């Protein structure tokens, strides 16, 4: 999968229930591979500034953009 950050802030993302978050800067693209085959194949993300909660888990099975809403802590 390809993760693209189209925001103006650093984004932290990881496989849902995993413990290996990665940071992606604005306008960057990262290849994403599932870290743990035994975990749910969903992704969660948050802003790196720690002002937001983690997003709800979402699947990457659809092509195109996935709009997400981040909630302030």
Short mmCIF file of C-alpha atoms in Angstrom, two decimals:
data_model
loop_
_atom_site.label_atom_id
_atom_site.label_comp_id
_atom_site.label_asym_id
_atom_site.label_seq_id
_atom_site.Cartn_x
_atom_site.Cartn_y
_atom_site.Cartn_z
CA UNK A 1 0.00 0.00 0.00
CA UNK A 2 1.01 3.63 -0.39
CA UNK A 3 0.41 6.20 2.37
CA UNK A 4 0.39 9.84 1.22
CA UNK A 5 0.27 12.83 3.58
CA UNK A 6 -1.74 15.63 1.96
CA UNK A 7 -1.95 17.68 5.16
CA UNK A 8 0.24 20.50 6.44
CA UNK A 9 1.37 18.57 9.54
CA UNK A 10 3.40 15.46 10.35
CA UNK A 11 1.21 12.37 10.64
CA UNK A 12 1.92 9.27 12.73
CA UNK A 13 0.39 5.99 11.50
CA UNK A 14 0.55 2.31 12.34
CA UNK A 15 -1.25 -0.97 11.95
CA UNK A 16 -4.18 -1.09 14.40
CA UNK A 17 -3.05 -2.68 17.69
CA UNK A 18 0.60 -2.77 16.59
CA UNK A 19 3.43 -0.95 18.35
CA UNK A 20 5.56 0.33 15.46
CA UNK A 21 4.32 3.82 14.52
CA UNK A 22 5.85 5.65 11.58
CA UNK A 23 5.88 9.37 10.86
CA UNK A 24 5.17 10.86 7.46
CA UNK A 25 5.82 14.53 6.71
CA UNK A 26 3.59 16.76 4.55
CA UNK A 27 3.62 15.83 0.85
CA UNK A 28 5.61 12.64 1.48
CA UNK A 29 4.68 9.14 0.27
CA UNK A 30 5.54 5.94 2.16
CA UNK A 31 5.17 2.31 1.23
CA UNK A 32 3.20 0.51 3.95
CA UNK A 33 3.49 -3.18 4.79
CA UNK A 34 1.59 -5.00 7.53
CA UNK A 35 3.89 -5.38 10.54
CA UNK A 36 2.01 -8.24 12.15
CA UNK A 37 0.13 -10.82 10.10
CA UNK A 38 -1.80 -11.93 13.19
CA UNK A 39 -3.33 -8.47 13.76
CA UNK A 40 -6.28 -6.79 12.09
CA UNK A 41 -5.39 -5.36 8.66
CA UNK A 42 -6.53 -1.85 9.55
CA UNK A 43 -4.60 1.38 9.92
CA UNK A 44 -4.86 4.16 12.54
CA UNK A 45 -3.27 7.59 12.52
CA UNK A 46 -2.89 10.80 14.48
CA UNK A 47 -1.02 14.09 14.25
CA UNK A 48 2.53 13.99 15.58
CA UNK A 49 1.91 17.05 17.79
CA UNK A 50 -0.04 14.83 20.24
CA UNK A 51 -3.04 17.19 20.25
CA UNK A 52 -5.34 14.58 18.66
CA UNK A 53 -6.63 11.13 19.54
CA UNK A 54 -5.81 8.18 17.29
CA UNK A 55 -8.30 7.83 14.44
CA UNK A 56 -10.73 4.97 14.32
CA UNK A 57 -9.27 1.96 12.49
CA UNK A 58 -9.86 1.93 8.74
CA UNK A 59 -9.23 -0.59 5.96
CA UNK A 60 -6.98 0.09 3.00
CA UNK A 61 -8.88 -2.15 0.62
CA UNK A 62 -10.41 0.71 -1.39
CA UNK A 63 -8.59 2.62 -4.11
CA UNK A 64 -8.45 6.39 -3.91
CA UNK A 65 -8.57 8.82 -1.04
CA UNK A 66 -9.90 8.03 2.44
CA UNK A 67 -11.17 11.11 4.32
CA UNK A 68 -10.56 10.98 8.08
CA UNK A 69 -11.60 13.12 11.01
CA UNK A 70 -9.19 13.65 13.90
CA UNK A 71 -10.59 14.64 17.27
CA UNK A 72 -8.77 17.04 19.64
CA UNK A 73 -7.78 15.65 23.03
#
